């Protein structure tokens, strides 16, 4: 059984190789090949999962050693895989949701000429992510980590003919590189501290290391997680990454890429547990990002960018939970899985809406679509209910647990974290309700004749703009797209109850991550009640603003916060002023120093020697008699010196 | 007669020769002054040979004479061809070899 692990990665990797090297001959079967191989990975995963369930909780970890990768004395790294409950959870999520997205893409990308290449990249993405979660040492994990970065670059910039997509891909890659630096430094620190990269070796020796070293390693790992998981301060790439095709967004946000940071922190639990300072940093990053993403999600009119803000916020929940230590690891992963279902469903739903609306992404030009896209409406609606934490659905179970765990942290910290998570829940309810109402309810603002609100004086330019395009004819997407959405909707509804009732997920993951209850100052019932009240408040405010009143076709100016949030809370401006401008000034001053000091010394030396030789060559005047004089003079000097030395 | 007087004479001749080389412009005169300096050296060698009572100095004097003879041959040839080329035997006119 253990030998099947490599096949998990090999299947999508083979798909990527065949599709990317195969050439045009494979254009027609390409999507099918990619989907089947991704599905094969899921089937192998399911077989291994069944096998794992048959064993006792203690000996479920499987390992496979493929070959010695770097067999240098004192520096050993193997290509080996480790499949335990944590990896298994990720394998099923990645390959399962990944395969559904493959199926969806068959319909979504049906008219794209380069779809063979698209499926090759998708397979590469899945393979890299599987390598990341299956590696049995940090060096191999790093390889998967970089593979994910590469695949995301290729996919975000898939429509490379659009300059915005090319720029977004570059931005995602560069911001990720900053995080990757953190991971590589962490791995180097591990090697100097523990002398090994393997999970077993590092975690076994973690107790013996000083807290300072553990903190340094953990903070670098946090930096890496911030990059991949789009957490503050490395979050700026996620919004722009929406330039990629919608299935890519679903894949990045639900199954791969952004979950990598949560995996890294949970996997390195033994390091973080010994570094309270680093854990505090993790919690702060998670809490800040949670609110940051939620606020950005509230202000965006672009349906995909609003969902991107939502992802940032939900990943913030997970990072926060992972930062809580053993109280939260299990719930971080549980929320990750349920989030995988509903966020993939929401993105595929958004893609379906765009598919029916001539690729329009502005929610202000939607409205009343529930009649035209019943399946999309129902699946998106279920995803919506799941993400806001409607009782009984996935998000309710997983998010509630994180809120409880935040309170269970204890002390002032626990109260602050609990309040932040509760506030986040309210904002989530607000922006998701807003999205739902703007898209599926209200007036049909996409009709040329139906101008939105008669009282808005600035409707004219919008109507003109709309007139340039043909009026969209919203229609339901083909079944190859709706079936994955239905499957994901079922997951969004049922996964939470399946995991949460009877603590099934907790018992499954506990042997790997450990678990402690903590002592919450408030009872679970109070937390649930508070969450529900805030949910109703958030959704109610959104209803009053967007359900009762007509939505203007052009965004009103809005408050200062709204305008800032529309610009992603000035994250790009901050980066521009601090990093780009700062970098420019640094470069300019370095160039100045180079021109004046360095060049000055070099040129000055050359000039002084040139001047000196110019003087000296005057002595060479061509007159034999003056040469004779210098000869006599020289001789006289030598004779005088000799005599003088004699005398002394 | 005290051999030291020969040394006085030799240094006097050498000084005259050196002054002639530095002061005179005519190549022939400069040339003769060089010969004068060579002969002053020969005189000094022979005087030292006498003073020290061995023949080393006299042998060196013979060498000097041979070298001087060869030099005269080459030097006069150069001066003659220089005079033919530019109708002047002034050493200051031949000052093209400079930077």
XYZ file of C-alpha atoms in Angstrom:
747
model
C 0.000 0.000 0.000
C 2.748 2.389 0.958
C 4.139 2.246 -2.549
C 1.023 3.857 -3.959
C 1.888 7.234 -2.458
C 4.215 8.222 -5.285
C 1.464 7.445 -7.786
C -0.668 10.177 -6.225
C 1.805 12.728 -7.523
C 2.870 10.803 -10.596
C -0.611 10.756 -12.154
C -1.149 14.531 -12.474
C 2.552 15.019 -13.183
C 2.277 12.611 -16.087
C -0.748 14.548 -17.255
C 1.198 17.809 -17.134
C 4.131 16.275 -19.038
C 1.964 14.682 -21.718
C -0.206 17.737 -22.230
C 2.588 20.283 -22.245
C 4.967 18.265 -24.439
C 2.324 16.539 -26.545
C 1.703 19.301 -29.034
C -1.395 20.035 -31.074
C -2.198 16.367 -31.659
C -3.597 16.272 -28.139
C -5.713 19.402 -28.472
C -8.976 17.503 -28.657
C -8.386 14.916 -25.953
C -6.318 17.232 -23.732
C -9.073 18.263 -21.298
C -10.181 14.668 -20.929
C -6.650 13.376 -20.286
C -6.033 16.044 -17.655
C -9.323 15.369 -15.894
C -8.903 11.593 -15.920
C -5.384 11.754 -14.502
C -6.432 14.166 -11.786
C -9.354 11.845 -11.053
C -6.958 8.896 -10.938
C -5.044 10.678 -8.218
C -8.271 11.071 -6.263
C -9.117 7.381 -6.692
C -5.683 6.342 -5.431
C -6.140 8.747 -2.551
C -9.501 7.191 -1.730
C -7.997 3.684 -1.806
C -5.228 4.762 0.565
C -7.814 6.482 2.747
C -9.855 3.307 3.021
C -6.701 1.398 3.877
C -5.794 3.994 6.492
C -9.214 3.805 8.121
C -8.710 0.086 8.578
C -5.694 0.664 10.835
C -5.519 1.819 14.415
C -5.148 5.523 15.100
C -1.532 5.115 16.196
C -0.040 3.436 13.128
C -1.811 5.204 10.304
C 1.290 7.000 9.073
C 2.606 5.537 5.833
C 5.979 6.347 4.377
C 7.610 5.695 1.059
C 11.274 6.207 0.342
C 11.888 6.739 -3.356
C 15.589 7.539 -3.636
C 18.369 9.482 -1.981
C 18.206 12.926 -3.531
C 21.298 14.597 -2.070
C 23.527 11.842 -0.651
C 26.361 14.050 0.590
C 27.935 13.284 3.940
C 26.412 15.560 6.544
C 23.812 16.881 4.112
C 21.232 14.271 3.324
C 17.919 14.797 1.658
C 15.716 12.037 0.346
C 12.838 11.983 -2.034
C 10.461 10.336 0.360
C 6.815 10.711 1.164
C 4.908 10.672 4.380
C 1.173 10.109 4.391
C -0.492 10.641 7.726
C -3.952 11.865 8.646
C -3.029 15.495 7.970
C -1.578 14.762 4.525
C -4.483 12.448 3.766
C -6.984 15.222 4.467
C -5.131 17.499 2.082
C -4.712 14.802 -0.571
C -8.439 14.147 -0.674
C -9.239 17.869 -0.717
C -6.691 18.724 -3.390
C -7.392 15.839 -5.722
C -11.140 15.802 -5.054
C -11.905 19.493 -5.413
C -9.163 19.716 -8.042
C -10.857 17.060 -10.158
C -14.233 18.773 -9.845
C -12.617 21.987 -11.052
C -11.066 20.068 -13.957
C -14.514 18.806 -14.936
C -15.954 22.303 -14.669
C -13.137 23.682 -16.802
C -14.069 21.329 -19.630
C -17.211 23.413 -20.019
C -15.792 26.775 -18.975
C -12.767 26.657 -21.274
C -14.545 24.884 -24.150
C -14.015 27.795 -26.530
C -10.428 28.600 -25.591
C -7.877 27.615 -28.212
C -5.168 26.919 -25.686
C -7.193 24.689 -23.388
C -4.804 21.740 -23.736
C -2.107 23.867 -22.184
C -4.571 25.069 -19.550
C -5.247 21.525 -18.424
C -1.537 20.785 -18.435
C -0.989 23.698 -16.060
C -3.907 22.591 -13.876
C -2.359 19.130 -13.594
C 0.998 20.665 -12.773
C -0.656 22.725 -10.059
C -2.302 19.660 -8.512
C 0.932 17.645 -8.737
C 2.995 20.402 -7.092
C 0.480 20.837 -4.308
C 0.383 17.080 -3.675
C 4.167 17.020 -3.547
C 4.019 19.855 -1.012
C 1.705 18.003 1.356
C 3.247 14.551 0.874
C 6.944 15.402 1.237
C 8.616 13.843 4.225
C 11.247 16.558 4.579
C 11.367 20.307 4.274
C 13.621 20.370 1.232
C 11.188 18.331 -0.834
C 8.346 20.396 0.570
C 10.188 23.452 -0.732
C 10.246 21.907 -4.186
C 6.476 21.462 -4.094
C 6.167 24.978 -2.678
C 8.047 26.451 -5.623
C 6.117 24.249 -8.027
C 2.888 25.735 -6.704
C 4.340 29.212 -7.209
C 5.283 28.399 -10.798
C 1.923 26.828 -11.639
C 0.036 29.766 -10.138
C 2.153 32.152 -12.202
C 1.378 30.242 -15.379
C -2.335 30.042 -14.628
C -2.936 33.576 -13.376
C -1.228 34.835 -16.501
C -2.930 32.274 -18.710
C -4.612 34.974 -20.777
C -1.234 36.532 -21.322
C -2.461 38.635 -24.222
C -4.117 40.860 -21.613
C -1.450 43.116 -20.082
C -3.368 43.156 -16.792
C -3.186 39.359 -16.566
C 0.524 39.313 -17.360
C 1.146 41.954 -14.692
C -0.984 40.128 -12.142
C 0.942 36.911 -12.744
C 4.227 38.724 -12.303
C 2.975 40.385 -9.142
C 1.804 37.087 -7.654
C 5.152 35.516 -8.455
C 7.211 38.350 -7.012
C 5.191 38.680 -3.804
C 5.387 34.924 -3.379
C 9.140 35.073 -3.789
C 9.330 37.195 -0.650
C 7.563 34.449 1.244
C 9.719 31.799 -0.401
C 12.790 33.575 0.923
C 11.328 33.068 4.388
C 10.919 29.362 3.803
C 14.423 28.934 2.428
C 15.911 30.833 5.375
C 13.837 28.697 7.747
C 15.168 25.540 6.112
C 18.757 26.804 6.367
C 18.224 27.632 10.033
C 16.803 24.166 10.564
C 19.847 22.614 9.000
C 22.268 24.619 11.144
C 20.209 23.938 14.280
C 19.178 20.326 13.849
C 21.476 19.092 11.068
C 18.579 17.573 9.165
C 15.541 18.483 7.091
C 13.351 15.456 7.712
C 10.126 16.023 9.608
C 10.966 13.222 12.019
C 14.452 14.543 12.733
C 13.430 18.183 13.130
C 10.376 17.591 15.298
C 12.215 15.010 17.393
C 14.988 17.499 18.156
C 12.709 20.528 18.548
C 12.415 20.104 22.298
C 16.168 20.355 22.687
C 16.546 23.623 20.786
C 16.581 27.034 22.462
C 13.457 29.128 22.285
C 15.297 31.846 20.366
C 16.155 29.491 17.534
C 12.672 28.039 17.436
C 11.228 31.552 17.323
C 13.522 32.522 14.454
C 12.628 29.421 12.444
C 8.925 29.802 13.208
C 8.838 33.466 12.210
C 10.502 32.640 8.904
C 7.948 29.880 8.358
C 5.236 32.434 9.125
C 6.670 34.757 6.479
C 6.502 31.876 4.005
C 2.915 31.147 5.017
C 2.018 34.829 4.606
C 3.266 34.768 1.026
C 1.437 31.668 -0.133
C -1.692 32.201 1.926
C -2.002 35.904 1.049
C -1.840 37.170 4.623
C -0.944 40.720 5.670
C 1.629 42.053 4.736
C 2.072 39.859 1.639
C -1.579 39.828 0.635
C -1.494 42.204 -2.301
C -1.253 39.555 -5.002
C -4.517 37.771 -4.274
C -6.894 40.409 -5.588
C -5.016 40.814 -8.844
C -4.804 37.053 -9.244
C -8.482 37.256 -10.269
C -7.171 38.054 -13.747
C -6.809 34.337 -14.310
C -9.677 32.199 -15.612
C -12.304 31.589 -12.918
C -11.564 27.857 -12.432
C -8.011 28.896 -11.583
C -9.323 31.223 -8.897
C -11.401 28.365 -7.524
C -8.371 26.086 -7.529
C -6.092 28.650 -5.893
C -8.627 29.639 -3.260
C -10.127 26.319 -2.340
C -7.859 23.380 -2.935
C -4.306 24.585 -3.463
C -1.935 27.485 -2.998
C -3.533 29.543 -0.212
C -4.029 26.460 1.933
C -0.296 25.759 1.771
C 0.486 28.299 4.496
C -2.003 26.748 6.890
C -0.557 23.334 6.117
C 2.976 24.570 6.750
C 2.123 26.002 10.160
C 0.085 22.980 11.208
C 2.763 20.604 9.989
C 5.420 22.527 11.911
C 3.292 22.451 15.062
C 6.180 21.081 17.122
C 8.300 24.112 16.223
C 5.551 26.666 16.849
C 4.530 25.072 20.149
C 7.981 25.869 21.497
C 7.923 29.496 20.355
C 5.131 31.501 22.040
C 6.342 34.770 20.483
C 6.031 33.347 17.005
C 2.600 31.976 17.840
C 1.524 35.429 18.935
C 2.767 36.790 15.606
C 0.763 34.116 13.782
C -2.381 35.025 15.701
C -1.898 38.737 15.036
C -1.354 38.125 11.320
C -4.445 35.935 11.188
C -6.603 38.394 13.110
C -5.511 41.423 11.072
C -5.976 39.617 7.767
C -9.355 38.316 8.870
C -10.723 41.839 9.250
C -8.687 43.259 6.360
C -10.030 40.747 3.856
C -13.577 41.084 5.145
C -13.538 44.885 4.833
C -12.109 44.694 1.315
C -14.777 42.112 0.434
C -17.501 44.552 1.505
C -16.461 47.319 -0.846
C -15.697 45.505 -4.091
C -18.228 45.521 -6.899
C -16.287 42.919 -8.874
C -17.802 39.587 -7.834
C -14.492 37.729 -8.075
C -12.537 40.361 -6.171
C -15.153 40.391 -3.460
C -14.769 36.618 -3.194
C -10.992 37.082 -3.102
C -11.370 39.381 -0.090
C -13.538 36.703 1.448
C -10.874 34.051 0.903
C -8.250 36.263 2.509
C -10.530 36.687 5.489
C -11.355 32.976 5.815
C -7.694 31.989 5.524
C -7.117 34.570 8.245
C -9.478 32.521 10.423
C -7.422 29.403 9.725
C -4.082 31.079 10.389
C -5.481 32.531 13.607
C -6.664 29.092 14.672
C -3.298 27.564 13.793
C -1.597 30.257 15.862
C -3.616 29.263 18.913
C -1.545 26.111 19.207
C -2.974 22.695 20.041
C -6.323 24.321 20.852
C -6.786 25.351 17.253
C -4.809 23.155 14.822
C -7.619 20.689 14.229
C -10.179 23.426 13.697
C -7.892 25.311 11.326
C -7.725 22.243 9.111
C -11.427 21.527 9.528
C -12.328 25.040 8.429
C -9.858 24.662 5.587
C -11.688 21.598 4.280
C -15.186 23.022 4.626
C -13.943 26.299 3.139
C -12.528 24.255 0.268
C -16.027 23.048 -0.534
C -17.964 26.256 -0.260
C -15.365 28.597 -1.675
C -14.807 26.361 -4.697
C -18.575 26.228 -5.092
C -18.881 30.004 -4.832
C -16.118 30.610 -7.367
C -17.525 28.092 -9.804
C -20.905 29.743 -9.300
C -19.377 33.149 -10.005
C -17.771 31.669 -13.113
C -21.124 30.285 -14.182
C -22.707 33.719 -13.747
C -19.937 35.334 -15.789
C -20.306 32.622 -18.409
C -23.959 33.552 -18.829
C -23.348 37.312 -18.703
C -20.724 37.887 -21.417
C -17.885 37.760 -18.858
C -19.244 40.766 -16.985
C -17.853 40.832 -13.445
C -19.439 44.013 -12.078
C -22.183 43.019 -9.677
C -23.891 46.339 -10.266
C -24.666 45.091 -13.752
C -26.229 41.857 -12.484
C -29.497 41.527 -10.632
C -32.482 39.209 -10.688
C -30.506 36.324 -12.117
C -32.166 33.649 -10.012
C -34.873 33.157 -12.625
C -32.375 32.586 -15.392
C -29.834 30.420 -13.610
C -31.717 28.272 -11.137
C -28.966 25.698 -10.586
C -26.292 28.326 -10.147
C -28.587 30.236 -7.816
C -29.264 27.235 -5.591
C -25.660 26.013 -5.434
C -24.298 29.529 -4.918
C -26.981 30.097 -2.298
C -25.974 26.976 -0.404
C -22.334 28.045 -0.547
C -23.433 31.453 0.736
C -25.315 29.941 3.652
C -22.335 27.723 4.417
C -19.778 30.543 4.455
C -21.803 32.843 6.685
C -22.253 29.978 9.135
C -25.960 29.274 8.777
C -26.861 26.682 11.424
C -26.417 23.122 10.216
C -24.223 23.934 7.228
C -20.444 23.476 6.983
C -19.293 26.935 7.954
C -21.439 26.897 11.070
C -19.544 23.964 12.549
C -16.037 24.918 11.530
C -16.168 28.665 12.137
C -17.949 28.272 15.442
C -15.163 25.990 16.632
C -12.555 28.601 15.734
C -14.449 31.295 17.637
C -14.665 28.990 20.647
C -10.980 28.161 20.383
C -10.142 31.880 20.221
C -11.994 32.465 23.483
C -10.387 29.357 24.949
C -6.968 30.938 24.497
C -7.720 32.578 27.823
C -6.906 35.949 29.338
C -7.160 39.320 27.600
C -5.719 37.776 24.455
C -8.580 35.314 24.331
C -11.194 38.062 24.673
C -9.609 40.169 21.937
C -9.285 37.237 19.556
C -12.814 36.095 20.293
C -14.156 39.575 19.599
C -12.190 39.779 16.332
C -13.489 36.442 15.104
C -17.056 37.386 16.041
C -16.736 40.733 14.273
C -15.332 38.910 11.263
C -18.363 36.623 11.248
C -20.682 39.633 11.189
C -18.795 41.290 8.325
C -18.754 37.984 6.437
C -22.525 37.794 6.705
C -22.734 41.385 5.460
C -20.594 41.111 2.345
C -21.873 37.703 1.318
C -25.498 38.815 1.682
C -24.640 41.905 -0.346
C -23.122 39.747 -3.080
C -26.105 37.419 -3.091
C -28.636 40.252 -3.265
C -26.780 42.178 -5.950
C -26.365 39.130 -8.152
C -29.511 37.094 -7.888
C -32.167 39.467 -6.545
C -33.459 42.928 -7.293
C -33.937 44.591 -10.654
C -32.436 43.223 -13.822
C -29.841 45.940 -14.153
C -28.239 44.322 -17.187
C -31.147 45.243 -19.429
C -30.529 48.266 -21.640
C -34.005 49.581 -21.014
C -34.108 48.971 -17.299
C -31.961 51.772 -15.989
C -31.393 51.093 -12.378
C -32.390 53.960 -10.160
C -34.194 56.996 -11.476
C -32.816 59.207 -8.737
C -29.186 58.624 -9.633
C -28.060 61.442 -11.907
C -24.898 59.641 -12.992
C -26.691 56.800 -14.752
C -26.162 58.144 -18.264
C -22.495 57.225 -18.836
C -23.159 53.760 -17.459
C -26.037 53.264 -19.851
C -23.864 54.446 -22.723
C -21.155 52.087 -21.706
C -23.598 49.242 -21.537
C -24.977 50.149 -24.942
C -21.623 49.379 -26.517
C -21.992 45.738 -25.614
C -24.800 43.577 -26.766
C -27.371 43.018 -24.065
C -26.485 39.768 -22.304
C -28.819 36.816 -22.426
C -28.325 35.114 -19.084
C -28.618 31.369 -19.343
C -27.825 28.355 -17.249
C -24.417 26.770 -17.855
C -24.075 23.299 -19.401
C -24.310 20.312 -17.100
C -20.551 19.666 -17.237
C -20.264 22.916 -15.278
C -23.295 22.565 -13.033
C -22.577 19.017 -11.844
C -19.316 19.973 -10.056
C -21.193 22.900 -8.542
C -23.905 20.554 -7.260
C -21.316 18.168 -5.795
C -19.545 21.044 -4.059
C -22.862 22.369 -2.784
C -23.567 18.966 -1.217
C -20.142 19.188 0.433
C -20.885 22.716 1.619
C -24.065 21.518 3.235
C -22.956 18.226 4.685
C -19.211 18.351 5.385
C -19.507 20.416 8.556
C -22.058 18.163 10.184
C -20.134 15.095 9.057
C -16.920 16.402 10.631
C -18.340 18.232 13.589
C -20.976 15.938 15.037
C -19.370 13.627 17.547
C -15.991 15.308 17.040
C -15.242 12.917 14.190
C -12.669 15.186 12.572
C -11.050 15.936 15.908
C -10.480 12.249 16.617
C -9.175 11.718 13.087
C -6.557 14.469 13.176
C -5.674 14.524 16.848
C -2.905 11.879 16.644
C -0.945 14.129 14.265
C -1.504 17.653 15.532
C -2.357 17.025 19.168
C -5.242 18.747 20.844
C -6.013 20.493 24.081
C -9.314 21.945 25.122
C -8.160 25.141 26.803
C -10.525 26.744 29.259
C -12.997 29.099 27.698
C -14.412 31.869 29.840
C -17.669 31.627 27.905
C -19.629 28.486 27.245
C -19.990 27.049 23.755
C -23.693 27.834 23.764
C -23.084 31.531 24.379
C -20.525 31.657 21.571
C -22.942 30.028 19.150
C -25.716 32.381 20.154
C -23.468 35.426 19.778
C -22.331 34.217 16.355
C -25.893 33.766 15.208
C -26.987 37.165 16.475
C -24.090 38.838 14.678
C -24.872 36.819 11.552
C -28.439 38.119 11.579
C -27.223 41.673 12.229
C -24.699 41.551 9.373
C -27.138 40.010 6.918
C -29.875 42.392 8.066
C -27.786 45.495 7.424
C -26.909 44.190 3.978
C -30.599 43.540 3.278
C -31.548 47.045 4.309
C -28.883 48.534 2.068
C -29.108 46.313 -0.991
C -32.390 44.386 -0.708
C -34.875 47.094 0.189
C -33.359 49.848 -1.860
C -32.455 49.633 -5.568
C -28.779 49.235 -6.304
C -27.350 52.180 -8.237
C -25.722 51.118 -11.483
C -22.736 53.216 -10.674
C -21.021 52.955 -7.348
C -21.771 55.913 -5.073
C -18.762 57.809 -3.820
C -18.984 56.215 -0.425
C -17.290 56.969 2.852
C -13.574 57.287 3.327
C -13.345 53.678 4.497
C -15.338 52.424 1.508
C -13.103 54.269 -0.898
C -10.010 52.935 0.832
C -11.418 49.424 0.823
C -12.178 49.685 -2.895
C -8.475 50.289 -3.348
C -7.740 47.190 -1.260
C -7.267 49.330 1.853
C -4.419 51.132 0.091
C -2.231 48.036 0.132
C -0.842 48.755 -3.314
C -0.377 52.424 -2.465
C 1.477 51.403 0.673
C 3.683 49.037 -1.268
C 4.240 51.697 -3.880
C 5.177 54.437 -1.450
C 7.239 52.348 0.943
C 8.781 49.671 -1.228
C 8.803 50.991 -4.780
C 9.582 54.619 -3.931
C 11.912 53.561 -1.151
C 13.669 51.235 -3.530
C 13.932 53.955 -6.146
C 15.416 56.394 -3.655
C 17.856 53.785 -2.444
C 18.886 53.023 -6.003
C 19.259 56.670 -6.835
C 21.415 57.378 -3.817
C 23.522 54.312 -4.594
C 23.939 55.497 -8.169
C 24.910 58.921 -6.844
C 27.498 57.405 -4.512
C 28.739 55.253 -7.363
C 29.103 58.228 -9.672
C 30.743 60.557 -7.174
C 32.726 58.469 -4.697
C 33.622 55.263 -6.500
C 34.017 56.780 -9.934
C 35.732 59.800 -8.330
C 38.434 57.662 -6.757
C 39.009 55.608 -9.887
C 38.966 58.547 -12.281
C 41.022 60.700 -9.898
C 43.755 58.091 -9.696
C 43.844 57.773 -13.464
C 43.883 61.568 -13.940
C 46.706 62.154 -11.471
C 48.876 59.528 -13.115
C 48.023 60.993 -16.511
C 49.015 64.484 -15.339
C 52.217 63.241 -13.773
C 53.265 61.390 -16.893
C 52.458 64.499 -18.947
C 54.953 66.440 -16.831
C 57.544 63.681 -16.918
C 57.543 63.319 -20.657
C 58.682 66.957 -21.028
C 62.078 65.663 -19.919
C 62.308 63.688 -23.124
C 63.049 66.687 -25.343
C 65.187 65.124 -28.061
C 68.367 67.117 -27.272
C 71.291 64.713 -26.927
C 73.147 67.229 -24.794
C 70.453 67.379 -22.151
C 70.418 63.571 -22.001
C 74.160 63.701 -21.525
C 73.700 66.207 -18.718
C 71.257 63.928 -16.922
C 73.681 61.045 -17.382
C 76.475 63.098 -15.847
C 74.211 64.283 -13.110
C 73.182 60.697 -12.338
C 76.752 59.523 -12.289
C 77.724 62.409 -10.011
C 74.932 61.485 -7.618
C 75.987 57.832 -7.563
C 79.638 58.716 -6.992
C 78.762 61.192 -4.273
C 76.549 58.601 -2.584
C 79.266 55.977 -2.754
C 81.811 58.323 -1.262
C 79.394 59.357 1.415
C 78.719 55.735 2.365
C 82.441 55.095 2.502
C 82.957 58.051 4.789
C 80.219 56.880 7.132
C 107.743 61.453 -10.591
C 104.734 60.997 -8.375
C 102.022 58.996 -10.268
C 99.310 61.044 -8.536
C 100.081 63.918 -10.913
C 98.978 61.690 -13.792
C 95.655 61.309 -11.996
C 95.334 65.085 -11.717
C 96.005 65.356 -15.419
C 93.518 62.595 -16.184
C 90.750 64.279 -14.177
C 91.536 67.616 -15.818
C 91.295 66.049 -19.290
C 88.036 64.276 -18.319
C 86.502 67.518 -17.087
C 87.464 69.327 -20.298
C 85.952 66.495 -22.320
C 82.744 66.437 -20.297
C 82.368 70.198 -20.534
C 82.919 69.983 -24.284
C 80.210 67.315 -24.679
C 77.711 69.402 -22.735
C 78.557 72.784 -24.210
C 79.558 72.371 -27.840
C 77.009 71.899 -30.576
C 79.159 70.688 -33.423
C 78.926 66.928 -33.620
C 82.585 66.537 -34.608
C 83.746 68.546 -31.589
C 81.410 66.593 -29.263
C 82.862 63.471 -30.753
C 86.410 64.578 -30.119
C 85.480 65.496 -26.547
C 84.167 61.968 -26.035
C 87.510 60.664 -27.281
C 89.244 63.018 -24.849
C 87.231 61.571 -21.950
C 88.070 58.024 -23.053
C 91.750 58.831 -23.151
C 91.556 60.541 -19.754
C 90.156 57.280 -18.440
C 92.976 55.330 -20.108
C 95.517 57.589 -18.486
C 93.883 57.064 -15.101
C 93.876 53.282 -15.620
C 97.551 53.207 -16.508
C 98.408 55.480 -13.562
C 96.512 53.188 -11.181
C 98.245 50.212 -12.731
C 101.528 51.821 -11.904
C 100.373 52.798 -8.414
C 99.204 49.318 -7.470
C 101.947 47.522 -9.231
C 99.857 45.154 -11.359
C 98.900 45.073 -15.043
C 95.103 44.995 -14.787
C 94.750 48.677 -15.533
C 96.959 48.481 -18.618
C 94.891 45.590 -20.001
C 91.669 47.534 -19.493
C 93.322 50.489 -21.300
C 93.885 48.272 -24.344
C 90.264 47.230 -24.311
C 89.191 50.845 -24.140
C 91.347 51.693 -27.143
C 89.781 48.886 -29.192
C 86.281 49.991 -28.236
C 87.151 53.620 -28.994
C 88.483 52.666 -32.425
C 85.267 50.824 -33.241
C 83.257 53.750 -31.950
C 85.147 56.193 -34.099
C 84.341 54.167 -37.186
C 80.605 53.987 -36.450
C 80.335 57.496 -35.040
C 82.074 59.222 -37.940
C 79.920 57.333 -40.397
C 76.784 58.541 -38.624
C 78.026 62.127 -38.517
C 78.920 62.103 -42.202
C 75.543 60.735 -43.263
C 73.790 63.201 -40.936
C 75.715 66.098 -42.515
C 74.810 64.872 -45.990
C 71.138 64.645 -45.081
C 70.679 68.025 -43.458
C 73.818 70.063 -44.273
C 74.493 70.670 -40.621
C 76.532 68.943 -37.996
C 74.746 70.546 -35.026
C 73.562 68.023 -32.433
C 70.717 70.345 -31.442
C 69.256 70.124 -34.926
C 68.872 66.389 -34.559
C 66.158 66.586 -31.905
C 63.337 64.645 -33.548
C 63.476 61.711 -31.116
C 61.139 63.008 -28.513
C 57.653 62.466 -27.233
